[in-house]
Amino acid sequence: MKLLTHNFLTSNIIKGVKNGYPLSILPGKVEMKEVDFNPEFITRMLPKIEWSALQKAAKECGFEEGLPDIVGEEQLGDTDLLKRVHKALLEIEVIEGKLVCPESGREFPINNGIPNMLLNEDEV
């Protein structure tokens, strides 16, 4: 699971959960997988990214260095910054581990890089 995917996942469908975001990552196995750098893609994605959730996820995976506290419009032309964001969003991949709902503590397994967000009947 790439951190880009993680940034959009929520567990707010669970009964009694209001927000369910961001999910915590309990990484078991994390790999770096090289992906071609596409600055246009990163620039278009930045406004859609919840920055604090990305920072938290990168830190939980052991890769917090290099991400600034905030990203503003004036930084979109900074190629070095875009490469660091690219690395965090697309190259850090959680292969095995768990996602944890911040409100209910419900754990969702990640196997072979795929998060299983299926709920039991009594949870919806």
XYZ file of N, CA, C and O in Angstrom:
496
model
N 0.848 -1.171 0.000
C 0.000 0.000 0.000
C 0.891 1.229 0.000
O 1.741 1.400 0.867
N 0.705 2.054 -0.970
C 1.450 3.308 -1.047
C 0.826 4.326 -0.079
O -0.363 4.253 0.237
N 1.631 5.272 0.372
C 1.111 6.289 1.291
C 0.117 7.207 0.601
O -0.724 7.816 1.269
N 0.162 7.288 -0.721
C -0.866 8.022 -1.458
C -2.226 7.379 -1.214
O -3.212 8.067 -0.925
N -2.294 6.068 -1.308
C -3.543 5.348 -1.041
C -3.977 5.566 0.400
O -5.145 5.874 0.674
N -3.037 5.410 1.328
C -3.345 5.575 2.748
C -3.976 6.931 3.036
O -4.888 7.043 3.854
N -3.520 7.960 2.345
C -3.987 9.323 2.608
C -5.475 9.488 2.342
O -6.100 10.407 2.859
N -6.056 8.604 1.553
C -7.475 8.717 1.211
C -8.356 7.704 1.946
O -9.575 7.736 1.791
N -7.759 6.810 2.722
C -8.539 5.793 3.428
C -9.087 6.322 4.744
O -8.405 7.062 5.459
N -10.299 5.908 5.073
C -10.929 6.283 6.333
C -11.780 5.112 6.824
O -12.166 4.241 6.040
N -12.057 5.099 8.104
C -12.899 4.039 8.670
C -14.196 4.625 9.223
O -14.797 4.069 10.135
N -14.675 5.726 8.637
C -15.865 6.400 9.165
C -17.164 5.655 8.882
O -18.218 6.085 9.314
N -17.098 4.541 8.188
C -18.301 3.745 7.926
C -18.612 2.793 9.104
O -19.713 2.277 9.208
N -17.638 2.605 10.003
C -17.848 1.734 11.159
C -18.884 2.371 12.078
O -18.850 3.574 12.349
N -19.791 1.547 12.549
C -20.838 2.011 13.464
C -20.216 2.744 14.664
O -19.314 2.231 15.315
N -20.664 3.960 14.920
C -20.202 4.748 16.050
C -18.971 5.600 15.778
O -18.578 6.391 16.619
N -18.364 5.455 14.609
C -17.171 6.234 14.274
C -17.596 7.475 13.497
O -18.310 7.381 12.507
N -17.202 8.643 13.968
C -17.577 9.904 13.321
C -16.606 10.291 12.212
O -17.002 10.653 11.126
N -15.301 10.251 12.508
C -14.294 10.712 11.559
C -13.486 9.542 10.996
O -13.425 9.354 9.806
N -12.814 8.784 11.854
C -12.051 7.624 11.424
C -10.844 7.954 10.560
O -10.424 7.133 9.739
N -10.265 9.139 10.750
C -9.162 9.573 9.906
C -8.189 10.413 10.715
O -8.640 11.193 11.551
N -6.916 10.286 10.489
C -6.235 9.328 9.628
C -6.034 7.999 10.334
O -5.927 7.945 11.561
N -6.001 6.946 9.567
C -5.726 5.625 10.105
C -4.241 5.552 10.468
O -3.393 6.033 9.717
N -3.940 4.965 11.621
C -2.545 4.753 11.999
C -2.014 3.553 11.238
O -2.762 2.642 10.894
N -0.720 3.547 10.992
C -0.074 2.418 10.329
C 0.819 1.714 11.336
O 1.658 2.334 11.984
N 0.610 0.408 11.474
C 1.509 -0.441 12.240
C 2.245 -1.288 11.206
O 1.757 -2.350 10.802
N 3.394 -0.803 10.737
C 4.066 -1.506 9.644
C 4.752 -2.782 10.110
O 5.356 -2.817 11.177
N 4.612 -3.821 9.323
C 5.344 -5.058 9.561
C 6.528 -5.115 8.612
O 7.665 -5.301 9.013
N 6.240 -4.897 7.335
C 7.269 -4.899 6.297
C 7.032 -3.701 5.385
O 5.943 -3.548 4.838
N 8.046 -2.862 5.256
C 7.972 -1.676 4.400
C 9.114 -1.756 3.396
O 10.238 -2.100 3.765
N 8.813 -1.475 2.142
C 9.835 -1.472 1.099
C 9.824 -0.145 0.366
O 8.807 0.532 0.311
N 10.980 0.178 -0.203
C 11.090 1.326 -1.091
C 11.066 0.776 -2.508
O 11.875 -0.078 -2.845
N 10.113 1.230 -3.300
C 9.993 0.781 -4.684
C 10.111 1.996 -5.591
O 9.281 2.899 -5.525
N 11.138 1.990 -6.424
C 11.388 3.140 -7.286
C 10.269 3.323 -8.302
O 9.808 2.381 -8.929
N 9.820 4.568 -8.424
C 8.764 4.952 -9.365
C 9.278 6.171 -10.124
O 9.890 7.063 -9.533
N 9.047 6.227 -11.426
C 9.477 7.374 -12.230
C 8.879 8.673 -11.672
O 7.684 8.723 -11.376
N 9.724 9.682 -11.555
C 9.300 10.976 -11.034
C 8.489 11.729 -12.079
O 8.915 11.896 -13.213
N 7.296 12.168 -11.684
C 6.412 12.933 -12.557
C 6.001 14.205 -11.799
O 5.039 14.184 -11.026
N 6.721 15.302 -11.989
C 6.434 16.520 -11.211
C 5.031 17.067 -11.429
O 4.434 17.615 -10.504
N 4.473 16.897 -12.627
C 3.122 17.394 -12.889
C 2.094 16.645 -12.036
O 1.164 17.242 -11.493
N 2.267 15.330 -11.931
C 1.352 14.535 -11.118
C 1.413 14.970 -9.655
O 0.375 15.173 -9.014
N 2.618 15.114 -9.128
C 2.782 15.504 -7.724
C 2.180 16.887 -7.495
O 1.470 17.113 -6.508
N 2.422 17.813 -8.413
C 1.870 19.170 -8.284
C 0.346 19.153 -8.279
O -0.282 19.877 -7.509
N -0.255 18.312 -9.117
C -1.726 18.218 -9.149
C -2.283 17.523 -7.903
O -3.394 17.806 -7.470
N -1.521 16.594 -7.325
C -1.999 15.847 -6.156
C -1.861 16.627 -4.850
O -2.645 16.423 -3.927
N -0.888 17.517 -4.765
C -0.626 18.210 -3.501
C -1.849 18.865 -2.877
O -2.054 18.732 -1.668
N -2.702 19.560 -3.633
C -3.873 20.174 -2.991
C -4.871 19.147 -2.430
O -5.672 19.482 -1.568
N -4.804 17.916 -2.897
C -5.738 16.881 -2.458
C -5.224 16.100 -1.245
O -5.963 15.359 -0.619
N -3.945 16.266 -0.929
C -3.305 15.507 0.139
C -3.539 16.170 1.487
O -3.381 17.380 1.633
N -3.914 15.365 2.475
C -3.991 15.842 3.856
C -2.570 15.746 4.408
O -2.074 14.654 4.710
N -1.896 16.898 4.469
C -0.473 16.943 4.730
C -0.091 16.330 6.077
O 0.873 15.569 6.173
N -0.815 16.657 7.135
C -0.462 16.124 8.460
C -0.601 14.602 8.496
O 0.181 13.921 9.162
N -1.575 14.056 7.762
C -1.738 12.596 7.700
C -0.570 11.958 6.957
O -0.093 10.884 7.342
N -0.082 12.619 5.890
C 1.075 12.095 5.159
C 2.320 12.109 6.041
O 3.070 11.131 6.080
N 2.531 13.197 6.758
C 3.694 13.277 7.655
C 3.636 12.175 8.715
O 4.635 11.522 8.996
N 2.466 11.972 9.299
C 2.282 10.953 10.336
C 2.547 9.567 9.755
O 3.251 8.756 10.365
N 2.018 9.277 8.579
C 2.193 7.975 7.945
C 3.656 7.721 7.606
O 4.186 6.626 7.850
N 4.334 8.725 7.056
C 5.746 8.574 6.718
C 6.566 8.302 7.980
O 7.452 7.438 7.989
N 6.246 9.010 9.052
C 6.956 8.805 10.318
C 6.710 7.394 10.852
O 7.638 6.727 11.300
N 5.472 6.934 10.790
C 5.153 5.583 11.268
C 5.890 4.509 10.470
O 6.167 3.437 10.981
N 6.223 4.832 9.212
C 6.955 3.895 8.357
C 8.462 4.109 8.427
O 9.221 3.415 7.756
N 8.901 5.084 9.236
C 10.326 5.329 9.423
C 10.958 6.243 8.396
O 12.170 6.231 8.221
N 10.162 7.070 7.711
C 10.685 7.919 6.648
C 10.221 9.373 6.797
O 9.822 9.991 5.832
N 10.273 9.924 7.999
C 9.730 11.262 8.193
C 10.649 12.379 7.732
O 10.217 13.507 7.553
N 11.934 12.088 7.536
C 12.853 13.170 7.185
C 12.565 13.714 5.785
O 12.149 13.003 4.897
N 12.756 14.999 5.647
C 12.627 15.615 4.337
C 11.279 16.233 4.019
O 11.158 16.939 3.033
N 10.267 15.988 4.821
C 8.957 16.593 4.555
C 8.794 17.844 5.431
O 8.915 17.763 6.647
N 8.515 18.983 4.813
C 8.334 20.207 5.604
C 7.024 20.161 6.393
O 6.159 19.325 6.139
N 6.898 21.081 7.346
C 5.684 21.132 8.170
C 4.452 21.486 7.348
O 3.371 20.973 7.604
N 4.623 22.390 6.377
C 3.519 22.777 5.503
C 4.049 22.959 4.084
O 5.246 23.150 3.880
N 3.154 22.887 3.125
C 3.518 23.136 1.732
C 2.567 24.185 1.196
O 1.351 24.030 1.264
N 3.136 25.259 0.663
C 2.329 26.342 0.110
C 2.500 26.441 -1.391
O 3.349 25.782 -1.991
N 1.680 27.284 -1.992
C 1.713 27.502 -3.448
C 3.115 27.863 -3.938
O 3.534 27.423 -5.010
N 3.822 28.681 -3.152
C 5.140 29.149 -3.576
C 6.165 28.020 -3.666
O 7.188 28.157 -4.316
N 5.904 26.884 -3.046
C 6.840 25.764 -3.055
C 6.604 24.781 -4.193
O 7.383 23.859 -4.371
N 5.546 24.969 -4.952
C 5.216 24.022 -6.015
C 6.259 23.988 -7.123
O 6.321 23.013 -7.873
N 7.097 24.997 -7.234
C 8.153 25.016 -8.234
C 9.473 24.444 -7.728
O 10.446 24.357 -8.480
N 9.517 24.029 -6.471
C 10.726 23.487 -5.857
C 10.857 22.006 -6.216
O 10.214 21.154 -5.615
N 11.696 21.706 -7.206
C 11.840 20.324 -7.694
C 12.322 19.388 -6.599
O 11.859 18.245 -6.500
N 13.218 19.859 -5.733
C 13.719 19.014 -4.644
C 12.581 18.619 -3.703
O 12.464 17.460 -3.303
N 11.731 19.573 -3.364
C 10.579 19.283 -2.504
C 9.632 18.302 -3.198
O 9.169 17.344 -2.582
N 9.351 18.533 -4.473
C 8.450 17.640 -5.206
C 9.002 16.219 -5.238
O 8.240 15.251 -5.138
N 10.315 16.068 -5.322
C 10.929 14.729 -5.308
C 10.774 14.065 -3.945
O 10.533 12.862 -3.858
N 10.890 14.839 -2.881
C 10.702 14.276 -1.532
C 9.249 13.860 -1.314
O 8.971 12.816 -0.727
N 8.320 14.673 -1.803
C 6.896 14.327 -1.701
C 6.603 13.099 -2.554
O 5.893 12.189 -2.125
N 7.170 13.049 -3.746
C 7.036 11.884 -4.633
C 7.494 10.618 -3.910
O 6.805 9.598 -3.928
N 8.650 10.697 -3.266
C 9.187 9.544 -2.535
C 8.204 9.092 -1.458
O 7.908 7.904 -1.339
N 7.691 10.043 -0.688
C 6.763 9.695 0.394
C 5.458 9.109 -0.145
O 4.977 8.093 0.360
N 4.895 9.714 -1.166
C 3.597 9.276 -1.678
C 3.659 7.972 -2.477
O 2.757 7.135 -2.378
N 4.700 7.817 -3.287
C 4.694 6.748 -4.285
C 5.761 5.672 -4.121
O 5.611 4.578 -4.662
N 6.835 5.957 -3.395
C 7.908 4.970 -3.301
C 7.926 4.202 -1.993
O 8.430 3.086 -1.947
N 7.389 4.769 -0.930
C 7.274 4.033 0.332
C 6.066 3.123 0.197
O 4.960 3.585 -0.086
N 6.276 1.833 0.388
C 5.167 0.894 0.231
C 5.104 -0.055 1.432
O 6.081 -0.736 1.753
N 3.949 -0.071 2.089
C 3.722 -0.985 3.207
C 3.268 -2.321 2.608
O 2.203 -2.395 1.995
N 4.082 -3.338 2.779
C 3.793 -4.655 2.216
C 2.954 -5.473 3.196
O 1.982 -6.120 2.813
N 3.343 -5.466 4.450
C 2.634 -6.190 5.505
C 2.466 -5.256 6.695
O 3.335 -4.438 6.977
N 1.357 -5.386 7.391
C 1.128 -4.575 8.575
C -0.348 -4.432 8.870
O -1.158 -5.275 8.461
N -0.690 -3.362 9.566
C -2.077 -3.109 9.944
C -2.369 -1.623 9.873
O -1.499 -0.784 10.110
N -3.619 -1.303 9.554
C -4.150 0.046 9.685
C -5.045 0.029 10.914
O -5.767 -0.950 11.142
N -5.020 1.091 11.701
C -5.802 1.137 12.936
C -6.682 2.374 12.947
O -6.201 3.499 12.748
N -7.989 2.168 13.186
C -8.937 3.271 13.303
C -8.599 4.083 14.552
O -8.462 3.515 15.638
N -8.479 5.408 14.428
C -8.122 6.230 15.584
C -9.212 6.325 16.638
O -8.934 6.646 17.785
N -10.456 6.014 16.258
C -11.557 6.132 17.216
C -11.930 4.794 17.844
O -12.134 4.710 19.049
N -12.048 3.753 17.047
C -12.515 2.466 17.570
C -11.385 1.501 17.897
O -11.587 0.535 18.627
N -10.193 1.741 17.335
C -9.081 0.810 17.526
C -9.159 -0.405 16.615
O -8.305 -1.280 16.677
N -10.172 -0.465 15.765
C -10.352 -1.588 14.827
C -9.132 -1.675 13.929
O -8.660 -0.681 13.400
N -8.593 -2.880 13.789
C -7.418 -3.097 12.958
C -7.831 -3.696 11.618
O -8.689 -4.568 11.550
N -7.200 -3.194 10.563
C -7.411 -3.691 9.209
C -6.070 -4.226 8.708
O -5.089 -3.474 8.668
N -6.002 -5.493 8.327
C -4.719 -6.062 7.894
C -4.278 -5.555 6.523
O -5.101 -5.229 5.669
N -2.969 -5.478 6.355
C -2.366 -5.190 5.050
C -1.554 -6.428 4.691
O -0.629 -6.803 5.423
N -1.916 -7.090 3.606
C -1.211 -8.279 3.143
C -0.833 -8.103 1.681
O -1.676 -7.707 0.874
N 0.425 -8.388 1.378
C 0.931 -8.231 0.005
C 0.654 -6.831 -0.537
O 0.332 -6.670 -1.718
N 0.704 -5.830 0.330
C 0.514 -4.449 -0.089
C -0.934 -4.028 -0.264
O -1.209 -2.917 -0.700
N -1.880 -4.906 0.088
C -3.300 -4.608 -0.109
C -4.000 -4.494 1.244
O -4.048 -5.470 1.996
N -4.552 -3.313 1.559
C -5.295 -3.189 2.815
C -6.679 -3.829 2.687
O -7.374 -3.613 1.688
N -7.057 -4.615 3.671
C -8.377 -5.246 3.683
C -9.274 -4.421 4.598
O -9.183 -4.511 5.819
N -10.153 -3.632 3.998
C -11.021 -2.738 4.756
C -12.444 -3.294 4.898
O -13.361 -2.567 5.258
N -12.612 -4.581 4.620
C -13.939 -5.187 4.752
C -14.370 -5.205 6.215
O -13.572 -5.484 7.100
N -15.644 -4.941 6.437
C -16.206 -4.910 7.791
C -17.095 -6.115 8.022
O -17.650 -6.689 7.080
N -17.233 -6.471 9.286
C -18.198 -7.501 9.661
C -19.588 -6.882 9.661
O -19.731 -5.666 9.812
N -20.621 -7.715 9.529
C -21.996 -7.196 9.486
C -22.350 -6.351 10.699
O -23.059 -5.351 10.566
N -21.869 -6.741 11.862
C -22.232 -6.009 13.074
C -21.498 -4.669 13.214
O -21.773 -3.899 14.127
N -20.576 -4.366 12.293
C -19.819 -3.116 12.362
C -20.418 -2.005 11.506
O -19.995 -0.867 11.595
N -21.402 -2.332 10.676
C -22.003 -1.307 9.801
C -23.388 -0.937 10.244
O -24.041 -1.606 10.965
